[in-house]
Coordinates of C-alpha atoms in Angstrom, one line a residue:
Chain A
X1 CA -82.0 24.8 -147.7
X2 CA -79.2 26.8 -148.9
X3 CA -76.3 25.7 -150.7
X4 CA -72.8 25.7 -149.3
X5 CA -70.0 27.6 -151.4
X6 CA -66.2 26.9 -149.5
X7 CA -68.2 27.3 -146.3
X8 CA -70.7 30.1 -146.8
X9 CA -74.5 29.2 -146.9
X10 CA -75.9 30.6 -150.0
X11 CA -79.4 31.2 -150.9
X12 CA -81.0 29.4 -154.2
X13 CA -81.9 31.6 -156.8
X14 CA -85.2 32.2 -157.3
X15 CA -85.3 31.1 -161.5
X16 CA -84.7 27.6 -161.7
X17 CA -83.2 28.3 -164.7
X18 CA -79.9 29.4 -163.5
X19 CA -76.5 26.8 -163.5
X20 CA -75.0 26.1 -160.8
X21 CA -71.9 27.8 -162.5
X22 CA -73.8 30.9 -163.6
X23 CA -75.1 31.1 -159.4
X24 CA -71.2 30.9 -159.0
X25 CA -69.8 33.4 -161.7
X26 CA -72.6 35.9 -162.0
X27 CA -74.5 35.9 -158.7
X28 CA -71.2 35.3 -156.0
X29 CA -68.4 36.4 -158.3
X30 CA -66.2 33.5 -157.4
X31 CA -65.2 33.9 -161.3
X32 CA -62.2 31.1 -161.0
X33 CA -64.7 28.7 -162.4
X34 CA -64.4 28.6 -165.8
X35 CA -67.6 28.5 -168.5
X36 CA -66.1 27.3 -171.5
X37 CA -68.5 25.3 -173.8
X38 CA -71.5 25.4 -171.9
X39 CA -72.5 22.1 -172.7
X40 CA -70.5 20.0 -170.6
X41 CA -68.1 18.7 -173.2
X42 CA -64.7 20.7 -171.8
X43 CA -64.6 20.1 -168.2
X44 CA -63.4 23.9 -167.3
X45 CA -66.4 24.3 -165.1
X46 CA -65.7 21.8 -163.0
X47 CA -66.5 21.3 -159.2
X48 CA -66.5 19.3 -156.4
X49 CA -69.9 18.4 -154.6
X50 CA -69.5 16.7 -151.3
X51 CA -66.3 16.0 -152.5
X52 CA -67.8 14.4 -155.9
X53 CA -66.0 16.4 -159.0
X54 CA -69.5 17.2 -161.7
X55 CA -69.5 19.7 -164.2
X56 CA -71.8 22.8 -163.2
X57 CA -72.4 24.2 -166.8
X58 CA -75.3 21.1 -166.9
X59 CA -76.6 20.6 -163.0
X60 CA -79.2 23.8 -161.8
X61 CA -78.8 25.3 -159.2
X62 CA -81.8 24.3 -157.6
X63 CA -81.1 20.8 -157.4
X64 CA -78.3 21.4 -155.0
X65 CA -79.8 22.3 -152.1
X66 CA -78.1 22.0 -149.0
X67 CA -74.7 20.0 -151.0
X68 CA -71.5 21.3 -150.4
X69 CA -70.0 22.8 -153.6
X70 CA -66.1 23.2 -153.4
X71 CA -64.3 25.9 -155.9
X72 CA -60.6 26.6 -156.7
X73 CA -61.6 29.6 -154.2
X74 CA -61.8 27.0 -151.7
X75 CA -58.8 25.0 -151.8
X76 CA -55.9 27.4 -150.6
X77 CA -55.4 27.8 -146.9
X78 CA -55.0 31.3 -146.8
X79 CA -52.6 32.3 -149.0
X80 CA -50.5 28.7 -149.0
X81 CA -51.7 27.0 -152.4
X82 CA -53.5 23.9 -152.5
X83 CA -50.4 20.8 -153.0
X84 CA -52.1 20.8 -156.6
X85 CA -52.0 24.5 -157.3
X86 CA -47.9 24.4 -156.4
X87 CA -47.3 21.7 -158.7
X88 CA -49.3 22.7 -161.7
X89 CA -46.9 26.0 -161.5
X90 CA -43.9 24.0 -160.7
X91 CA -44.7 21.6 -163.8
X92 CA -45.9 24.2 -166.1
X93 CA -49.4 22.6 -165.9
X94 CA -50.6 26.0 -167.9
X95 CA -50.6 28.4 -170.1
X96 CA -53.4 30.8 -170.6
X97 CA -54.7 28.9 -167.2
X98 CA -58.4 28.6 -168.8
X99 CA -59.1 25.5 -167.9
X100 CA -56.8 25.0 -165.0
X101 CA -59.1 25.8 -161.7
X102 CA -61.3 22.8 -163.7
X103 CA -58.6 20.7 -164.1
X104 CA -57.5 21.0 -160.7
X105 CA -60.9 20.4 -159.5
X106 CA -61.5 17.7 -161.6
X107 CA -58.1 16.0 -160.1
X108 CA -59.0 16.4 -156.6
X109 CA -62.5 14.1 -157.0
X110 CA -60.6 12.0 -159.4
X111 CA -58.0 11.1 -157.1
X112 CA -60.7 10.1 -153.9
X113 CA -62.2 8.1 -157.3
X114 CA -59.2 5.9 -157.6
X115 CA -58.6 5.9 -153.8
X116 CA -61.9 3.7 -153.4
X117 CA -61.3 1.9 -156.1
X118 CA -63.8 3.2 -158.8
X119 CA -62.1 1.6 -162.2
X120 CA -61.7 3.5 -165.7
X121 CA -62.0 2.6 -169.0
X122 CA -58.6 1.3 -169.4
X123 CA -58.7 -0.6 -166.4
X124 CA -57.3 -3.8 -167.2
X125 CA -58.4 -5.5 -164.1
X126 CA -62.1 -4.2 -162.7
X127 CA -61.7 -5.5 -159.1
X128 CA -58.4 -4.8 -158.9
X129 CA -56.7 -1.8 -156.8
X130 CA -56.0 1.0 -158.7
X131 CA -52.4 2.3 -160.2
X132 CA -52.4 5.6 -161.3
X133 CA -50.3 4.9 -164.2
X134 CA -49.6 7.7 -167.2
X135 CA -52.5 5.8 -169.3
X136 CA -55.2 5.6 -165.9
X137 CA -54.6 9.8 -165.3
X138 CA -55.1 10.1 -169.1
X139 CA -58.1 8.9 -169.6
X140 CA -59.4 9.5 -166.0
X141 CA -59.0 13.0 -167.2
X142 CA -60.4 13.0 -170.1
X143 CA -63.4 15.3 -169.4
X144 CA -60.5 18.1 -169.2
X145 CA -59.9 19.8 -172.1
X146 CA -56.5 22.0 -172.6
X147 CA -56.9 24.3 -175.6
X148 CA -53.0 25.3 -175.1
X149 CA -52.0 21.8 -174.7
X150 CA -50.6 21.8 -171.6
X151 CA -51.7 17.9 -171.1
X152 CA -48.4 16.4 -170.4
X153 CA -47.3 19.1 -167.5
X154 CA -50.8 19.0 -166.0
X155 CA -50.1 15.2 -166.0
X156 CA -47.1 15.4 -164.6
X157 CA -48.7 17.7 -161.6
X158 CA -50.9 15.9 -161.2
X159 CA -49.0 12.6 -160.7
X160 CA -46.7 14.1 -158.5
X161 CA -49.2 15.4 -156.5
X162 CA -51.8 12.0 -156.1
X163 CA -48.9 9.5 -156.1
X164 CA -48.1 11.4 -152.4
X165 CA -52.0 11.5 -152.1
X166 CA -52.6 8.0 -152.5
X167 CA -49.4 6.9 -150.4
X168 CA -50.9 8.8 -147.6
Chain B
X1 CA -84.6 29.5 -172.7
X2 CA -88.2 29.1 -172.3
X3 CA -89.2 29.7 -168.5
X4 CA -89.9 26.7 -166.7
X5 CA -91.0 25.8 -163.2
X6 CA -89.2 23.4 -160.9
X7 CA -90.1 20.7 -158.5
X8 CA -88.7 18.4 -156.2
X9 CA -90.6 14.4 -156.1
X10 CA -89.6 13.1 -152.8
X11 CA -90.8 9.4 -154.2
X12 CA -92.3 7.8 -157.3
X13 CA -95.8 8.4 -156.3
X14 CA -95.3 12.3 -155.7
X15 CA -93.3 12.5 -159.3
X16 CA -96.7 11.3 -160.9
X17 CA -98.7 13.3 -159.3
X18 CA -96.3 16.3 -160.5
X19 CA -95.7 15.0 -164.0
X20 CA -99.2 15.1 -164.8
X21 CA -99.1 17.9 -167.3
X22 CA -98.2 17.2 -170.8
X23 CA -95.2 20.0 -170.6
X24 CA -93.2 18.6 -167.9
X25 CA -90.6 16.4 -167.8
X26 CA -88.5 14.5 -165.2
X27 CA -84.9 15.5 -164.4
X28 CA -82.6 13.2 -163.0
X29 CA -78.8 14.0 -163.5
X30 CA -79.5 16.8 -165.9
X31 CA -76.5 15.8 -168.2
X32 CA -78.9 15.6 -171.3
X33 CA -82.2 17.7 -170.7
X34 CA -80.5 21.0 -169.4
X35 CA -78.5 21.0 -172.8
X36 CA -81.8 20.3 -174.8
X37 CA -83.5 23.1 -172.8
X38 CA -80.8 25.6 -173.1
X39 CA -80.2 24.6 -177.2
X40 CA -84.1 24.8 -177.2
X41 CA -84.7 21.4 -178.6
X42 CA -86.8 20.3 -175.6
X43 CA -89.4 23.2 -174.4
X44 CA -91.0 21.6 -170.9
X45 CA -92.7 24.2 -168.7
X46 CA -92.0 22.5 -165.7
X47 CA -89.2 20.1 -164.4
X48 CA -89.6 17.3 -161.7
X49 CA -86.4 16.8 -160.0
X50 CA -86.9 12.6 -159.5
X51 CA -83.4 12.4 -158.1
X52 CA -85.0 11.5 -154.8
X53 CA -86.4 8.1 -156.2
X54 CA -84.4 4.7 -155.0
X55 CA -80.4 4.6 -155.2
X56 CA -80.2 1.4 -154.3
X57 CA -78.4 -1.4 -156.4
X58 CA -79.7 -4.6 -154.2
X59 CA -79.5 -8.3 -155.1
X60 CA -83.1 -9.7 -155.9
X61 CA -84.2 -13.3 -154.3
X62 CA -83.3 -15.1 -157.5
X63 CA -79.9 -13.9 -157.9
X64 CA -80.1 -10.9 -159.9
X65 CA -80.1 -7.1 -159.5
X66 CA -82.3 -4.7 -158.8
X67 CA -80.8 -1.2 -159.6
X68 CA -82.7 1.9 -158.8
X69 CA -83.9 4.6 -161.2
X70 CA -81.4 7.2 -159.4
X71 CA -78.9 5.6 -159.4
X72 CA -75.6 7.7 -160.5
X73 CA -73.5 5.9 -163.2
X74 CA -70.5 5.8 -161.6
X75 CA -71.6 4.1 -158.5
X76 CA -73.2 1.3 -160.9
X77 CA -69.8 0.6 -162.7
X78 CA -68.0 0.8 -159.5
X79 CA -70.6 -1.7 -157.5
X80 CA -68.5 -4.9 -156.9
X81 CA -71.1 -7.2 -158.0
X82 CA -71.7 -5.4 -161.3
X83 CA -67.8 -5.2 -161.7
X84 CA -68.0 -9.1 -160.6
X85 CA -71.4 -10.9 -162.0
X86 CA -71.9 -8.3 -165.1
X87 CA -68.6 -6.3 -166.0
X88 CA -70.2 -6.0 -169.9
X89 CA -72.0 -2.9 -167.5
X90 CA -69.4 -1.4 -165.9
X91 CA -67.3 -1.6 -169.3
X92 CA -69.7 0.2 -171.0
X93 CA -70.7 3.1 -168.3
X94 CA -67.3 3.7 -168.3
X95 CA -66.8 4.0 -171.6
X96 CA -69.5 6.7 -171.6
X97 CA -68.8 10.9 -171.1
X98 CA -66.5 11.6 -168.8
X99 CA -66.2 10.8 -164.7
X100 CA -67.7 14.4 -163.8
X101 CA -71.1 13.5 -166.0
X102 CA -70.7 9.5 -164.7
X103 CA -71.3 11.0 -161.2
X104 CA -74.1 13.7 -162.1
X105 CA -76.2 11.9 -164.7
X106 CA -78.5 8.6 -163.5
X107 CA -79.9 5.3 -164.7
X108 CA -83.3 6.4 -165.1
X109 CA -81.8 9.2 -166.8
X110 CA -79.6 7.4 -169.4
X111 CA -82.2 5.5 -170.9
X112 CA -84.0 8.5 -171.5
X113 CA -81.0 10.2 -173.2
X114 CA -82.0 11.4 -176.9
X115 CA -79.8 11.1 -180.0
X116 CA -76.6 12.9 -180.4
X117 CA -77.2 13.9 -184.2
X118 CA -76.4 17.3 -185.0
X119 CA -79.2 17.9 -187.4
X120 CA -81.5 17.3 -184.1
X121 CA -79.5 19.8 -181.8
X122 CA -79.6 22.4 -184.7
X123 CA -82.8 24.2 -183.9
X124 CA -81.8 27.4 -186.1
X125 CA -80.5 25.7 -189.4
X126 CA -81.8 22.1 -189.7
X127 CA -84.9 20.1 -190.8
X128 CA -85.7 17.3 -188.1
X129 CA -88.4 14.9 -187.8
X130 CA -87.8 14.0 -184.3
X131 CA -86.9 17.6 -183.0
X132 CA -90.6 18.7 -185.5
X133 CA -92.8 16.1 -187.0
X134 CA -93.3 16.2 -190.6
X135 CA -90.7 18.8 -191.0
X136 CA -88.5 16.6 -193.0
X137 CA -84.5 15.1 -192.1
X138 CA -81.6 16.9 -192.8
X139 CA -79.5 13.9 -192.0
X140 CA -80.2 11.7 -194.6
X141 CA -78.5 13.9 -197.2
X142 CA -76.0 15.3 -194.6
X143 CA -73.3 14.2 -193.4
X144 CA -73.9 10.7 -192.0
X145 CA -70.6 9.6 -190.5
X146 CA -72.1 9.2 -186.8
X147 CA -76.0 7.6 -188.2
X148 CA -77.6 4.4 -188.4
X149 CA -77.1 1.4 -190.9
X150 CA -79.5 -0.7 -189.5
X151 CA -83.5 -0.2 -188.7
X152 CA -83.5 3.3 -189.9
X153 CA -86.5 4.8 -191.7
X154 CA -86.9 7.5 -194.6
X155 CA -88.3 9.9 -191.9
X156 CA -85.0 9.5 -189.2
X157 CA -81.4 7.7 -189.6
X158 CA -80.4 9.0 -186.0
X159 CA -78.6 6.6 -183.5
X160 CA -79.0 6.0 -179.5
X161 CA -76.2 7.0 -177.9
X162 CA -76.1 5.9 -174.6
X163 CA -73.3 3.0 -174.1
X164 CA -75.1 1.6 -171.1
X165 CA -78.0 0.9 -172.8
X166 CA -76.0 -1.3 -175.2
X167 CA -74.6 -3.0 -172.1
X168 CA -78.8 -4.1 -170.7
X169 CA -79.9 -4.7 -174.0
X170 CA -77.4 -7.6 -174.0
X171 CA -77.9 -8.7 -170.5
X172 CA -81.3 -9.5 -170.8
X173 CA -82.7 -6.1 -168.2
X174 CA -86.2 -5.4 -167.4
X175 CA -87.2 -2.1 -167.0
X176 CA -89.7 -1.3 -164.1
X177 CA -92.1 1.9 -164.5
X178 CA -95.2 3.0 -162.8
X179 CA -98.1 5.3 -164.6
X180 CA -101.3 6.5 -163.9
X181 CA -102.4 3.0 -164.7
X182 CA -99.8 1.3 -162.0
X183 CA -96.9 -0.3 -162.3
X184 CA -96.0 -2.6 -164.9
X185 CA -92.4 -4.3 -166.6
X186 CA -91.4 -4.0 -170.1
X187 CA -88.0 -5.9 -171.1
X188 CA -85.5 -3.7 -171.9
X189 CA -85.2 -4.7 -175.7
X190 CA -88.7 -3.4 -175.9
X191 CA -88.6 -0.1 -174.0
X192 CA -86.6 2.1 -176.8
X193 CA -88.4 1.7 -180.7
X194 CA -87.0 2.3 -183.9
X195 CA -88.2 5.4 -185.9
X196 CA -90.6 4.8 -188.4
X197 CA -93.2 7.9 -189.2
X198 CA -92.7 8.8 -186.0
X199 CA -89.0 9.2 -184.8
X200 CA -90.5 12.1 -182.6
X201 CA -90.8 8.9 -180.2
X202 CA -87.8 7.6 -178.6
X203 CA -89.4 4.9 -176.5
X204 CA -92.4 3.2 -175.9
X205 CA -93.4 5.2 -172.1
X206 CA -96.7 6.7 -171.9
X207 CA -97.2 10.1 -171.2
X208 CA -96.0 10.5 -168.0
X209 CA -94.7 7.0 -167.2
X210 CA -91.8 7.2 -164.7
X211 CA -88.8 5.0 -164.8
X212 CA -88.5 3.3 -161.4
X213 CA -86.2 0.6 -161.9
X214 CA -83.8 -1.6 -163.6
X215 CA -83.3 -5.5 -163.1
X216 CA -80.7 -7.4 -163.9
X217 CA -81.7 -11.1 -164.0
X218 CA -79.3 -13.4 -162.7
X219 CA -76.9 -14.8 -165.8
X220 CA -74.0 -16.8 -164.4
X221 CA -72.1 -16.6 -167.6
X222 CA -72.1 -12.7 -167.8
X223 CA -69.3 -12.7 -165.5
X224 CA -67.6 -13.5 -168.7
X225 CA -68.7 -10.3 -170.8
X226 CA -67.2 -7.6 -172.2
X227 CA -68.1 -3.9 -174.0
X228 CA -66.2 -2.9 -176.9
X229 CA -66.4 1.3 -177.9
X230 CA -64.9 2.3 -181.4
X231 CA -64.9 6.0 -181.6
X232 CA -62.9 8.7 -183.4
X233 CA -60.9 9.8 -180.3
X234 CA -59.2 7.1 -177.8
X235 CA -61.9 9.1 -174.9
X236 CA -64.8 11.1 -174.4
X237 CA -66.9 10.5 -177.6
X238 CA -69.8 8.5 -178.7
X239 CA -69.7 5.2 -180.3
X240 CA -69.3 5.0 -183.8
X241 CA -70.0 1.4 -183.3
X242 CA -69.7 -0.8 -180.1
X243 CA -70.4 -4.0 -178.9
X244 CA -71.6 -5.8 -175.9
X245 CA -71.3 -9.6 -175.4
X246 CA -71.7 -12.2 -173.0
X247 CA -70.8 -15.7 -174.1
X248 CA -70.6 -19.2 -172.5
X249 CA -68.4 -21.9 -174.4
X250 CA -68.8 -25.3 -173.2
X251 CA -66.5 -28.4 -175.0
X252 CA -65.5 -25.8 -177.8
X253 CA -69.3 -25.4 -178.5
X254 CA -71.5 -22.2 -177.8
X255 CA -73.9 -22.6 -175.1
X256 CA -75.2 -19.5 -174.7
X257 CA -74.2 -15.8 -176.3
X258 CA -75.6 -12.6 -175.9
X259 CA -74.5 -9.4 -178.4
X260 CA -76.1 -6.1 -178.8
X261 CA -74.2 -3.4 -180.7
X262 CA -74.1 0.3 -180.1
X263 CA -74.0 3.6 -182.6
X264 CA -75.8 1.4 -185.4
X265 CA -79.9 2.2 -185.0
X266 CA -82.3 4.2 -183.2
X267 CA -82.1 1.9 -180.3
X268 CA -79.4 -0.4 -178.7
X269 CA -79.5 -3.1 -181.2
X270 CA -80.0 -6.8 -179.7
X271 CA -78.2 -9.1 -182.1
X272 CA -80.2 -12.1 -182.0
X273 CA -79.7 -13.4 -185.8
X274 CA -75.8 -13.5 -184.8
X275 CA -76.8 -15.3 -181.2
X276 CA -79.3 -17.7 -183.2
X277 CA -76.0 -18.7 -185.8
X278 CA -73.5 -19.4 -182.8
X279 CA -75.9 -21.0 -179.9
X280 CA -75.1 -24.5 -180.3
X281 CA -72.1 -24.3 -182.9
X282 CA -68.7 -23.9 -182.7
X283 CA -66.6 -21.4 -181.1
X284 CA -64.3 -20.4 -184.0
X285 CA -63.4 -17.2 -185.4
X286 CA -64.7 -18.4 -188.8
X287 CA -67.7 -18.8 -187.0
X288 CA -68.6 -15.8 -185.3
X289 CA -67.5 -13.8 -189.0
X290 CA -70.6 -15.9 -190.5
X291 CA -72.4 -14.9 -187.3
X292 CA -71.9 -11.0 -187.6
X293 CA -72.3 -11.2 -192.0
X294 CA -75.8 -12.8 -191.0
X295 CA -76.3 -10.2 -188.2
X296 CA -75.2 -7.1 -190.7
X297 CA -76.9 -8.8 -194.0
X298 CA -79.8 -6.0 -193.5
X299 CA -77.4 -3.2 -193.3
X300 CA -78.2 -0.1 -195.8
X301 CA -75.3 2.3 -195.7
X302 CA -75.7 6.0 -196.4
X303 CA -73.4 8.1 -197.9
X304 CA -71.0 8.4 -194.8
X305 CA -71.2 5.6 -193.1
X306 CA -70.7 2.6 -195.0
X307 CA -67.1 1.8 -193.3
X308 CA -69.7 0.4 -190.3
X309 CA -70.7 -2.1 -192.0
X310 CA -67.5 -4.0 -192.2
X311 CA -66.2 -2.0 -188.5
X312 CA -69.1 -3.8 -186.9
X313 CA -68.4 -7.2 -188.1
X314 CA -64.7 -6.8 -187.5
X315 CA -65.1 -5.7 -184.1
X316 CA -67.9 -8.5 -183.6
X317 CA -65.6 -11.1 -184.2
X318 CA -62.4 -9.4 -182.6
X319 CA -65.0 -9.3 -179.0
X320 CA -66.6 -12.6 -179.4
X321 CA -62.6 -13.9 -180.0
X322 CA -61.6 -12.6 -176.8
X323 CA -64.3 -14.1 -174.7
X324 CA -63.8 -17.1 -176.1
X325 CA -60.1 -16.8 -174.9
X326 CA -61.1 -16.2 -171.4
X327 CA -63.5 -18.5 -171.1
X328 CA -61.2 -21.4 -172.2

């Protein structure tokens, strides 16, 4: 089975050795996912499959047959940005913008996370409903690595952005 | 990277009869083996994809839980009876990686993860016994901050990083595998070893034993558990110790405990000298301090890491005094 890139059925590459962000950069060009460390300890490769946000440096290609991977190519409608997009420009949620198709990525699954209830490690309450608070968004994205330091405006998109997500 | 081939198991009898050959290896999440491959530390020829075995976390007749061996880490610590009956487990997946490795990497998987030392992921500057028997340990002499204090051997001082491990080494898991020979159980305490002459060894599987399960057994006072994770960043880093404990008070006295600690040894450390001096006695802070000094009595420091010593019991007591506050 093929995988599916924003829509389009694309065929596995024949060496099993290649990353599903390698298949992405190098074999469809969709070069707004980012390879930063390679080893899945920065988050800038991030992507959503079936809606789930993983990082793509670590999974091969191979094993996602017939998933659908979602990239920062895939989330404007046309040319209106993504809500996320807007407010990471309106909040100054970059700089160089490295890691910023990850983080928004990384945000999107995040926020269908807390929507069904998935806790974190500062949780307080495990069974409780979650509250995106300053400390949940933190450390729920955590695997998101800014080298400019851009954290607290890519929070603040981001909160904007979910609190209106989660009220809906 | 060395080429390899790839295959997909569609259940746990088709994964043995791919894993046959000494050079393959089975992939679940990939969130550990594709790094090893890439850094060249692990060389398998062929990979069996065994994310196709059970994902199903179902309640066995007697109360407990059966979790299956593909089972991704996120939707264990978000399962409401684990976050109910066993929360010491969701604590500690959580406190693992980050959420985008939680949702690639598995159960089966995690138990299988291999040592985060850096003298092991070194392939082009570092001596290392587990990464090449009988080439000799870099470690030892090295920089040590991150290694074991407890169990360690003259040949390897590396630590097991997984969190979640810490968390079933505490709550009593069997682990359920099927070889060539059939299927068998080993309790989860016994599944990881500690190094020895031969740290090349991580756990006790034989060649090509496959991972098929995890049970919980049912433990009424887990509900009131918890997992501690002291690390050098407030996120996203391994232990540099942790601690997972279940305990039942009853009248101000013990009745049951259960402790493992994390980032100490070569495996997730059950902590039955500290169990065996509270069971029965009283729940007092001044008793679980004599409790982690005769759990840490065997510690041997190296150069780095002494601080653990004294972090572990601290951190022992600080857990065990928490519990003991919500279960009064």
């Amino acid at each position: 089975m093929p995988i599916l890139v924003n829509g389009s059925a694309v065929a596995l590459p024949d060496d099993p050795r290649v990353s599903l962000l390698d298949l992405l950069r190098e074999g469809l060009h969709l070069a707004g996912t980012k390879k930063g460390c390679n080893q899945g300890a920065c988050g800038a490769c991030t992507v959503l499959v079936d809606g789930e946000r993983i990082v793509s440096c670590l999974a091969l290609a191979v094993q996602y047959d017939g998933r659908q991977v979602t990239t920062i190519e895939g989330l404007a409608d046309g040319d209106t940005l993504h809500p996320l997009q807007q407010a990471f420009i309106d909040h100054d949620g970059f700089q160089c913008g490295y890691c910023t198709p990850g983080q928004i990525c990384s945000a999107i699954g995040m926020a269908a996370e807390a929507k069904r209830g998935v806790p974190s490690h500062v949780s307080a309450d495990l069974t409780a409903d979650v509250t995106l608070t300053r400390e949940e968004l933190q450390e729920r994205m955590s695997g998101n690595l800014c080298r400019c330091g851009a954290h607290n405006g890519i929070i603040d998109a981001i909160r904007q952005t979910v609190e209106a997500e989660m009220a809906a | 990277m060395t080429p390899f081939t790839s295959a997909r198991a569609e259940d746990a009898a088709d994964a043995l009869r791919l894993g046959q050959s000494s050079a393959t290896a089975y992939l679940g999440g990939g969130t550990n083996l594709v790094d090893l491959i890439r850094e060249t530390v692990a060389r398998p020829t062929a990979l069996i994809d065994v994310t196709g075995l059970s994902r199903e976390i179902e309640e066995t007749e007697g109360g407990g839980l059966m979790i299956g061996a593909a089972v991704r880490n996120t939707a264990l610590a978000e399962h409401v009876a684990v976050r109910t009956h066993y929360p010491v487990l969701s604590r500690a997946i959580l406190a693992g990686a980050s959420a985008q490795i939680r949702n690639m990497a598995t159960v089966g998987g995690n138990l299988l993860q291999r040592t985060r030392c850096t003298y092991f992921y070194d392939t082009d500057g570092s001596r290392c016994n587990k990464r090449a028997p009988g080439s000799g340990c870099d470690a030892i002499e090295g920089f040590t901050r991150g290694h074991a204090i407890l169990g360690a051997s003259s040949a390897c001082v590396a630590t097991h990083p997984s969190d979640m491990c810490v968390a079933l080494a505490a709550l009593d898991a069997t682990v359920h595998l099927q070889g060539n020979g059939g299927a068998r159980t080993l309790p989860f305490v016994e599944l990881h070893r500690l190094p020895g002459d031969h740290p090349e060894f991580d756990t006790v599987l034989e060649p090509g034993e496959l991972i098929t399960a995890i049970e919980l057994p049912p433990m009424k006072f887990a509900a009131t558990s918890t997992y501690r994770k002291v690390r050098d960043r407030a996120s996203y880093a391994f232990a540099l110790v942790s601690i997972a404990a279940a305990l039942e008070i009853e009248g101000g006295l013990v009745r049951d405990v259960r402790i493992a600690l994390g980032g100490v040894a070569h495996r997730p450390w059950r902590a039955s000298k500290a169990e065996a001096a509270l069971r029965g006695g009283p729940a007092t802070e001044e008793a679980f301090r004599a409790a982690a000094i005769a759990e840490l009595a065997d510690a041997v420091p190296l150069r780095d890491n002494g601080f653990k010593i004294e972090l572990t019991k601290r951190t022992l007591v600080a857990v065990l005094g928490d519990l003991a506050g919500a279960a009064a």
